[in-house]
XYZ file of C-alpha atoms in Angstrom:
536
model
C 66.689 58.052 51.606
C 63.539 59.854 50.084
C 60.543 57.330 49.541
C 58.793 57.982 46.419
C 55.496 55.932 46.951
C 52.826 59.108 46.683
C 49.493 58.702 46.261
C 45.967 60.832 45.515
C 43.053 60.779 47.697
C 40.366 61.621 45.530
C 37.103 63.246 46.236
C 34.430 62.835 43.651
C 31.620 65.608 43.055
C 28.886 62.717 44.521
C 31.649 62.931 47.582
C 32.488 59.406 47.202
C 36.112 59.239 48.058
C 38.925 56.383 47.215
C 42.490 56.483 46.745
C 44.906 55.663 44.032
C 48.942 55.371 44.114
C 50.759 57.378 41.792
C 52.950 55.640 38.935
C 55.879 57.005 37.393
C 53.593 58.198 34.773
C 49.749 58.851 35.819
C 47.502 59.886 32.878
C 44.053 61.367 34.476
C 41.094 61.955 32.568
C 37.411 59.890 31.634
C 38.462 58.120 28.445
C 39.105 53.969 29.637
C 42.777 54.529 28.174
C 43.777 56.514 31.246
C 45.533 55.395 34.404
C 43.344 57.305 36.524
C 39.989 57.315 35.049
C 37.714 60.084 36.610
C 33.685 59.702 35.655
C 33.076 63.839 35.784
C 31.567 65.588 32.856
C 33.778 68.321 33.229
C 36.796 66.341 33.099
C 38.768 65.971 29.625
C 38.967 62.312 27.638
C 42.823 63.059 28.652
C 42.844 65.680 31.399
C 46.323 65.934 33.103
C 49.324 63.849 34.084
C 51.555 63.323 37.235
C 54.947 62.569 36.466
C 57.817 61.615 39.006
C 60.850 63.327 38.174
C 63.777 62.933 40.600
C 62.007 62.708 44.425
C 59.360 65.187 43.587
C 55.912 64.911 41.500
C 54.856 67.529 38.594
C 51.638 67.664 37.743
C 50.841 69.004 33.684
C 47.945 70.066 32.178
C 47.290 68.068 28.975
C 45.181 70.959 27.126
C 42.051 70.221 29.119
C 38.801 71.829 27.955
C 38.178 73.356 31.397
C 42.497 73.674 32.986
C 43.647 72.168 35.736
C 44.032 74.075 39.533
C 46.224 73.558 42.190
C 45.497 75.323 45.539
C 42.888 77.526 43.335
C 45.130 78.439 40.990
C 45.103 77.434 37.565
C 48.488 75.923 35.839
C 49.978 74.668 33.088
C 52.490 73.072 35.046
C 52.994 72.527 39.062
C 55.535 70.855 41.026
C 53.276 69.200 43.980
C 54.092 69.104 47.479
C 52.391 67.243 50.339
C 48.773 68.391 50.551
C 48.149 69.818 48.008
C 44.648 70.409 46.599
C 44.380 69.572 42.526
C 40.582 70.443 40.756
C 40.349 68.681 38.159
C 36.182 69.457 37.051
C 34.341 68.573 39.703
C 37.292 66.024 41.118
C 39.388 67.213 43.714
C 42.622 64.843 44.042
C 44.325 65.769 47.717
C 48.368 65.100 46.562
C 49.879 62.820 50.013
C 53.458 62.223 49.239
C 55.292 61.213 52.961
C 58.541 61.580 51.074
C 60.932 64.479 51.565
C 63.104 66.003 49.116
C 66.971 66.704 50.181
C 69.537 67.803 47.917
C 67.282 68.873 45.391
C 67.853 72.229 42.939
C 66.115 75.218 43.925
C 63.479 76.100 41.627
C 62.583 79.422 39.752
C 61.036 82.709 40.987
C 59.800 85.383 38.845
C 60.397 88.996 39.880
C 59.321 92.347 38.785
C 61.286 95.171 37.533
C 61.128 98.357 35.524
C 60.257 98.153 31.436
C 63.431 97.062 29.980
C 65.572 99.230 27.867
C 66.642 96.258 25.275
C 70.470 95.839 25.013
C 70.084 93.760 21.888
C 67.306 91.778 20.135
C 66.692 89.621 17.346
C 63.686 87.922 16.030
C 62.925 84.543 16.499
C 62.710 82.072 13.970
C 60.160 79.659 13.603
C 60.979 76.056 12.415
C 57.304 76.248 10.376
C 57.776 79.834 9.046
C 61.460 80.455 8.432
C 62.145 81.387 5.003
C 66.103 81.356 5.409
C 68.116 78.861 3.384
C 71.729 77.826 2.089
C 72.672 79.386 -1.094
C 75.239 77.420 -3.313
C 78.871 77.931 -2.996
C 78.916 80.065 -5.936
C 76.752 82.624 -4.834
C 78.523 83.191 -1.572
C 80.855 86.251 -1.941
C 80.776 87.695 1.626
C 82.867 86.125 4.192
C 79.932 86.632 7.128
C 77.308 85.458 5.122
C 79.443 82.344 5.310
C 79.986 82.664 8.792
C 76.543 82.934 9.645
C 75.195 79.830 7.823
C 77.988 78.311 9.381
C 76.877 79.152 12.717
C 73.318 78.029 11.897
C 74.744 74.272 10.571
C 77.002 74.380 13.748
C 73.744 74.893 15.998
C 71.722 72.381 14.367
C 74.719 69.844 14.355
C 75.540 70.318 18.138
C 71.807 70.203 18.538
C 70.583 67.010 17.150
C 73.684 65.109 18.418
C 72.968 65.942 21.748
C 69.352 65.857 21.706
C 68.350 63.117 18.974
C 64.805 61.723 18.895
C 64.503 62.310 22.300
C 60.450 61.874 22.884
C 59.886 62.035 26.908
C 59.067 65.761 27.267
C 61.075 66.345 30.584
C 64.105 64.313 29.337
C 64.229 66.817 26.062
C 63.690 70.179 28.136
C 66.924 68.892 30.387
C 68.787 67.933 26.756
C 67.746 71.100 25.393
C 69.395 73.529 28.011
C 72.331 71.180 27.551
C 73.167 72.454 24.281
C 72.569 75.720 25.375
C 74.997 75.202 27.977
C 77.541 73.724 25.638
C 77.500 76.326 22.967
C 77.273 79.423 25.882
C 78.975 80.277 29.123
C 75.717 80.637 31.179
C 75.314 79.476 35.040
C 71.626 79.204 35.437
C 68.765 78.512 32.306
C 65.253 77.624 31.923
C 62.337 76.286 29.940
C 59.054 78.302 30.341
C 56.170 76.873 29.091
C 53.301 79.131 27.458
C 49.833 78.759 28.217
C 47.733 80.545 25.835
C 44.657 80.454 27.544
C 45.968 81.948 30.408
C 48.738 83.636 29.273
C 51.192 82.494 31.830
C 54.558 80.675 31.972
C 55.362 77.917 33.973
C 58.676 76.902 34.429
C 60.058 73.222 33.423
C 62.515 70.839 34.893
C 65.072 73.581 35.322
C 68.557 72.792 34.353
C 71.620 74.905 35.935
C 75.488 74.669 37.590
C 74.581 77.184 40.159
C 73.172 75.824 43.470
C 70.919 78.907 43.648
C 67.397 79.998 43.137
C 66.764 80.811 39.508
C 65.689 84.695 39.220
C 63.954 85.645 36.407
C 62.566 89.232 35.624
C 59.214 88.888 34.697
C 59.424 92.520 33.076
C 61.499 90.577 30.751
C 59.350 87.680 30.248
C 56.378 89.640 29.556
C 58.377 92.035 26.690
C 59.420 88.691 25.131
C 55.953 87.383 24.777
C 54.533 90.607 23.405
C 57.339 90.907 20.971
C 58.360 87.701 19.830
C 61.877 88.897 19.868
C 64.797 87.485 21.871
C 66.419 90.218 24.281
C 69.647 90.049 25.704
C 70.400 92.391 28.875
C 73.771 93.448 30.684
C 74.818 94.814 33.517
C 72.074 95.178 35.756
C 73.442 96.816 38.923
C 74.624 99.681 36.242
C 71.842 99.421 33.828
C 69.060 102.349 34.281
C 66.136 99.891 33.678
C 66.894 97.815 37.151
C 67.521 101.503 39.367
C 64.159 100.410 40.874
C 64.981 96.774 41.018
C 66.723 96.085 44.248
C 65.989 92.666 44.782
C 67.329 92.212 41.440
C 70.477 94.051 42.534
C 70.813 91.761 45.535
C 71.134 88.856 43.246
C 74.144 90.057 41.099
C 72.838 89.087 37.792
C 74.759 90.704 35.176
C 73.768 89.194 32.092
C 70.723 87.857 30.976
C 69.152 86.391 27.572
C 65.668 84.983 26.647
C 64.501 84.113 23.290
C 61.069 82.561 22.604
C 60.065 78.944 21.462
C 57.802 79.367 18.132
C 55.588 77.008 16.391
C 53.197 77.677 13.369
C 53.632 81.444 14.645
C 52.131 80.407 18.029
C 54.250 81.005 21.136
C 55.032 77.741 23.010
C 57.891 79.042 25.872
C 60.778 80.841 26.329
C 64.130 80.033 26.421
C 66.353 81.573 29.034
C 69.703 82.100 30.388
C 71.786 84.172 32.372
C 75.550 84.469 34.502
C 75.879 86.312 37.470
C 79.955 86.824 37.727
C 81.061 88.271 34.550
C 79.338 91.923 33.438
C 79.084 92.059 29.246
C 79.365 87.982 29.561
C 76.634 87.908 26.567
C 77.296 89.669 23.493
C 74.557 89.966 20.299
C 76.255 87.070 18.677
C 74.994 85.055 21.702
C 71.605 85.784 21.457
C 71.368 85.053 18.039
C 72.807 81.387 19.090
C 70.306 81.209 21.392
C 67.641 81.885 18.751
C 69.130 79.285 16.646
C 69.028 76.773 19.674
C 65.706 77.933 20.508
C 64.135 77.675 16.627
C 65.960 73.801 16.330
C 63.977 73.268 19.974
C 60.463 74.428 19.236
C 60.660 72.107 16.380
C 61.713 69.227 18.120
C 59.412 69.589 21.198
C 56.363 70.277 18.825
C 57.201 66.432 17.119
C 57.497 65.003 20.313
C 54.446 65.924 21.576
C 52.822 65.061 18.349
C 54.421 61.847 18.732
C 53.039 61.290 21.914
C 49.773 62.208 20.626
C 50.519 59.554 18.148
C 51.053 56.954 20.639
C 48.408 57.583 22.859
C 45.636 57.114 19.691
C 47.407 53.901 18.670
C 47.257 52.736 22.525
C 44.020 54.120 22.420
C 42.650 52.606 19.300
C 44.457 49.439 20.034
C 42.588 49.020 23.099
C 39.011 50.104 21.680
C 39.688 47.838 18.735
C 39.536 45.031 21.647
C 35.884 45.245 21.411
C 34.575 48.116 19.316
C 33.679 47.500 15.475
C 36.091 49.765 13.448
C 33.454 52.698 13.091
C 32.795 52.935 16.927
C 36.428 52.965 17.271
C 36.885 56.055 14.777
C 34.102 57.292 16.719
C 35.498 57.241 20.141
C 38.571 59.230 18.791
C 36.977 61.522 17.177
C 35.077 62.452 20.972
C 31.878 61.606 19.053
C 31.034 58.680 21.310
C 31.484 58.337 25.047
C 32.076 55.596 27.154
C 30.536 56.046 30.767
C 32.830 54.978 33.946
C 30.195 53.763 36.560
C 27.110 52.600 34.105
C 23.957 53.375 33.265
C 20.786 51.940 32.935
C 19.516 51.272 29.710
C 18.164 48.929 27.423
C 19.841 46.775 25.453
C 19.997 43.502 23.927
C 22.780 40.826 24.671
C 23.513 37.470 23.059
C 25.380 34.663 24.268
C 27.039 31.913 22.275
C 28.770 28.988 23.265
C 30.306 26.374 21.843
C 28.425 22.703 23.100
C 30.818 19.818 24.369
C 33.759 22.403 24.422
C 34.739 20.261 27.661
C 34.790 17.062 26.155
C 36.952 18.780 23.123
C 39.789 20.267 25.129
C 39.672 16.371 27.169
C 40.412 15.008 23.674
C 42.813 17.276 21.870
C 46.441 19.078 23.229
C 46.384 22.182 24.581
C 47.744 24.014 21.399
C 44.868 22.636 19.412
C 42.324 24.055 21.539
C 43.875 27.343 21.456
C 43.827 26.862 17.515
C 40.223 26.507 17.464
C 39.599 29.397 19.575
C 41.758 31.624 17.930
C 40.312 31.049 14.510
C 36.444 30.697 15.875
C 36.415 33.768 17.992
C 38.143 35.862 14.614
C 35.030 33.917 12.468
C 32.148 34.894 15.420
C 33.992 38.696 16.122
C 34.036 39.519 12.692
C 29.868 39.020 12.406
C 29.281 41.049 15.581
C 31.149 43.925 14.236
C 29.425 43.550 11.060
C 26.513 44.227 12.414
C 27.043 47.242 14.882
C 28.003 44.795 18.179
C 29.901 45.550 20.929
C 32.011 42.501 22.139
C 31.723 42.771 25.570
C 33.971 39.687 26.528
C 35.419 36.204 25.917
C 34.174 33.751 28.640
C 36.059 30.568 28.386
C 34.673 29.044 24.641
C 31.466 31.851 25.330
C 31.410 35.088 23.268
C 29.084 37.803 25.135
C 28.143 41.016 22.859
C 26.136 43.865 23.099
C 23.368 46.382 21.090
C 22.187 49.334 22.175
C 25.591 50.669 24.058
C 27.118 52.764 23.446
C 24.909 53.493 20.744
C 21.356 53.054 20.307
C 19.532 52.107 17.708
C 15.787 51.081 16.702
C 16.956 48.243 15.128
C 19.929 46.795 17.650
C 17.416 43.778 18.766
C 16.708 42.730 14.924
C 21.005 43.467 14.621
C 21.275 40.935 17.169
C 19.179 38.349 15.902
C 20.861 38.477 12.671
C 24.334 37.944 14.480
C 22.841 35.191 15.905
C 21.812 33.633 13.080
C 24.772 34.609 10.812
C 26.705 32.733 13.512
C 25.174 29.873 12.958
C 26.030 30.059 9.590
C 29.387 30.768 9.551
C 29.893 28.495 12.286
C 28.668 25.951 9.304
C 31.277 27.344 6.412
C 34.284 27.181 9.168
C 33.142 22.987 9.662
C 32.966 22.749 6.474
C 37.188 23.215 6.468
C 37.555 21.634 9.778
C 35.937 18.280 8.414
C 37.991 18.521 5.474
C 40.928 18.475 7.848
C 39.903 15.615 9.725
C 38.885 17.627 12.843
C 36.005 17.657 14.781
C 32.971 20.251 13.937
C 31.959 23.032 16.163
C 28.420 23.536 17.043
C 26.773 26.862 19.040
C 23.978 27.333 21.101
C 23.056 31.092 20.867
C 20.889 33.136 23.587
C 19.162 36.835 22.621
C 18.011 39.016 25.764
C 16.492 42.425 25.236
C 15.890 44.237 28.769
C 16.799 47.080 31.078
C 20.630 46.553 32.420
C 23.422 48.777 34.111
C 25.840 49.515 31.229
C 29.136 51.697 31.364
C 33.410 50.860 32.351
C 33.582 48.762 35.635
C 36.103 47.427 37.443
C 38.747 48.813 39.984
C 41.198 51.957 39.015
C 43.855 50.040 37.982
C 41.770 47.802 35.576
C 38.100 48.919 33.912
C 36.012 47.137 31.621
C 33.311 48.049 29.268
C 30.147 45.911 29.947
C 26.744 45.655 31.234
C 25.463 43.875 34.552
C 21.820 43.031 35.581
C 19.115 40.408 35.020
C 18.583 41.284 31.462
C 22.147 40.474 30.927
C 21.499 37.363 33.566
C 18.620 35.861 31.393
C 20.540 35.969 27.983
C 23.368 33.462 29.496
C 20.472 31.372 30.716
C 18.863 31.241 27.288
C 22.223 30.663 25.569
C 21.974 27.611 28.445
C 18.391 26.206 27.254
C 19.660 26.479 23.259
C 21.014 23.760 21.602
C 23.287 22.560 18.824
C 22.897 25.131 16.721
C 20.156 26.585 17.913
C 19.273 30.346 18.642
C 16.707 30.779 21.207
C 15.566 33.971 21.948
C 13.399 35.775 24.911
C 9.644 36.992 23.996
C 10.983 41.065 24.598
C 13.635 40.434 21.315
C 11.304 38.718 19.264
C 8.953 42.193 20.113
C 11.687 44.266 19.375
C 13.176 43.140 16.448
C 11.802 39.740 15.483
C 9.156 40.753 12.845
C 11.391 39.517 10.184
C 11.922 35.976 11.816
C 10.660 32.755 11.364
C 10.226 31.034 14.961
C 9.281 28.157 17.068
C 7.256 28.940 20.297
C 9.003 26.473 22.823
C 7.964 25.299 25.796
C 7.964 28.016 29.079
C 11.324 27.593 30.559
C 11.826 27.301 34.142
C 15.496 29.574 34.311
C 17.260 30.380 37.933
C 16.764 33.599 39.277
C 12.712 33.430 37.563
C 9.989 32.444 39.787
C 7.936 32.168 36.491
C 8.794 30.445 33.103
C 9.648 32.406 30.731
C 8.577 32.579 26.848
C 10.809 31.920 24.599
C 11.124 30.739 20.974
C 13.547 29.460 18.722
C 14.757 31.816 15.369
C 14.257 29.663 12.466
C 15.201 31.812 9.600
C 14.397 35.189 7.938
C 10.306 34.515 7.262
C 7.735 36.859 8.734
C 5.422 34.172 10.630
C 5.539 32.000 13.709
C 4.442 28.665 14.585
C 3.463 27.432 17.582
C 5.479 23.412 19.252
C 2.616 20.850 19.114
């Protein structure tokens, strides 16, 4: 038995160090949709992923800004074993996996040998660029132009039955070879992934019926990514181009055949196959089903990955909606607006509002009526604090807590906040309106406005993170939203500074709050009139 609990002990650039156990999936990076969420600057919104295939762990770079390095090196993609060292920015995650693989395939090795003398080539076709087509039956005079389109429907027929809308990456590279198999008499093949920045090929989930280590010539490789051509080679103890290639030799491979993955004229991978008990095994017709295989594959790998991409922003979008107004959300995704793991501190003004007697409601009506009410309040309360630029930080029982000035400021977010508050109260007065009408009881808020210094950014553990802020600033708002009453909005003396200019208001008595030696000012927003008045 192999166990597969692994886990990364990660080492931030403050040299803070936790730990975190790997799912089946792990998505690393510093945007709150991750798995792993990783506050470093140099670190990508989505950064990398560890994936469990089988007993062992790959790790893949998602496209980072700055790449991802195991052991020093940078990859694309890296099967990890036990100790070893991934840099992601400033992050270094130490890979602990107690588990041992048995009975696993060998993996690939890339070798060197002299400049191949191609056998046979053939360019590849790519999906976005090919200009080749059926022509009607009429048109069709020569018996292998009919052959070949027949090939090409037989390709994409074998193809897309075996391989379908297959989506998980790893599962289509396996599916992929598959047909290859099927349609060729190969023992060993391989997906190589391209890396553009760093011009290097990494080998995927390899897929073979030979309990041996996959050679490839990386003489080979290298032609195929200059050229963009597939290349088929035979023969190699005979063939001239291997007489300085012994360790080629000493593996007996006799036929060979890589063709490259193309997208939008872009190289993605390479495609390759070989046998090692037949000499002449591949002939030019082969390649040129490999190309076909290959041009039906780049296409189908490029729409699963945009598919994941897909995913992830509705996932991503989903969970920003959750308290984000719709133009912070767009935003976010666009990378124009970041949300800080670890906080902070900055001002900002918070506002509480709660509904009064809420316990002597849910003594008096079912259970499903109270979630009724809530449902259909928070939508009326949510949709004014997006409205006006507010971040809803949380639900808290029948209490709504929102933010201004995170994770954007503004000169005005105090004045914003007020104006929540207040349209609040009135559509807290329109959705009575219906509920009296129905017979129900009316709901009535007391609102509290705080503008201070507080600790703002995603909190929680690294399973689960939050966006929201923490100190007294934040403290003092609930305690106002305490002192207000029905219908009320009662506001501290550093809002009505900030943004209460515009506001008529009530100076009310100091209030003696917990956590205050002093009383603190505050004053009650009347409406939207320029001058205050002072209690008796």
């Amino acid at each position: 038995m192999v166990s597969h609990d692994a886990q990364v002990l990660i080492q931030t650039p403050e040299g803070a160090a936790t730990e975190f156990k790997l799912l089946e999936r792990t998505r690393i990076g510093r945007h709150p949709i991750n798995h792993l969420k990783l506050a470093d600057r140099e670190i990508s919104k989505e950064h990398a992923e560890i994936a469990r295939q089988g007993d062992d762990y790959w790790i893949q770079d998602l496209n980072s800004s700055n790449g991802t390095q195991v052991n020093g090196r940078r990859v694309t993609r890296f099967k990890l074993t036990n100790g070893d060292q991934i840099q992601l920015g400033g992050t270094t995650l130490t890979f602990q996996h107690a588990g041992v693989s048995q009975g696993t395939s060998p993996g690939v090795t890339m070798i060197q040998a002299v400049a191949p003398q191609v056998l046979a080539s053939v360019r590849a076709e790519d999906p976005h660029q090919s200009q080749l087509g059926f022509r009607p039956e009429r048109e069709i005079v020569d018996v292998a132009d009919l052959r070949r389109d027949y090939e090409k429907l037989r390709i994409a027929n074998e193809f897309h039955r075996q391989v379908g809308l297959e989506r998980d990456l790893n599962t289509l590279y396996e599916k992929i070879l598959e047909v290859a198999f099927d349609l060729l008499n190969a023992d060993n093949g391989v997906i190589l992934l391209f890396d553009p920045e760093t011009q290097q090929l990494t080998p995927a989930p390899v897929r073979r019926r030979e309990e041996e280590e996959v050679m490839v010539s990386q003489t080979l490789l290298e032609q195929v990514v200059r050229t963009h051509e597939g290349v088929l080679t035979q023969d190699a103890i005979v063939d001239a181009r291997f007489s300085a290639a012994q360790s080629i030799v000493a593996q007996g491979i006799r036929s060979a055949m890589a063709v490259p993955l193309l997208s939008k004229g872009e190289l993605r991978g390479i495609l390759y196959l070989d046998t090692r008990k037949r000499a002449g095994a591949f002939q030019e017709k082969d390649l040129r089903v490999l190309a076909g295989v290959a041009a039906q594959a780049a296409g189908t790998i490029e729409n699963a990955e945009l598919a994941r991409k897909i995913e992830q922003e509705i996932e991503t979008r989903a969970h920003l909606s959750r308290f984000l107004s719709p133009a912070l959300v767009e935003q976010a995704q666009k990378g124009q607006l970041e949300l800080k793991k670890g906080g902070e501190l900055i001002e900002i003004t918070v506002l509480f509002a709660d509904i009064r007697g809420f316990t002597s409601m849910t003594e008096k009506a079912q259970p499903q009526e109270i979630v009724t009410l809530l449902n259909e309040y928070f939508e009326e309360m949510v949709d004014e604090v997006f409205a006006n630029g507010g971040v809803l930080d949380k639900f808290i029982g029948d209490c709504i807590m929102a933010l201004w000035g995170a994770p954007v400021s503004r000169p005005d977010d105090a004045s914003r906040a007020i104006r929540t508050a207040v349209g609040m109260i009135e559509r807290a007065k329109e959705f009575n309106e219906e509920r009296v009408r129905q017979g129900k009881v009316p709901v009535h808020l007391g609102i509290g406005v705080n503008t201070g210094l507080a600790v703002v950014g995603n909190m929680g553990s690294s399973k689960r993170l939050e966006y929201t802020a923490i100190g007294d600033a934040v403290n003092l708002g609930a305690r106002l939203c305490d002192i207000a009453r029905e219908d009320q909005v009662v506001i501290s003396a550093a809002t009505l500074k900030r943004g209460g200019e515009d506001y008529e208001v009530e100076v009310l008595p100091p209030a003696k709050v917990k956590g205050k030696q002093a009383p603190v000012s505050v004053f009650r927003v009347l409406g939207a009139q320029p001058r205050t008045r002072s209690n008796g």
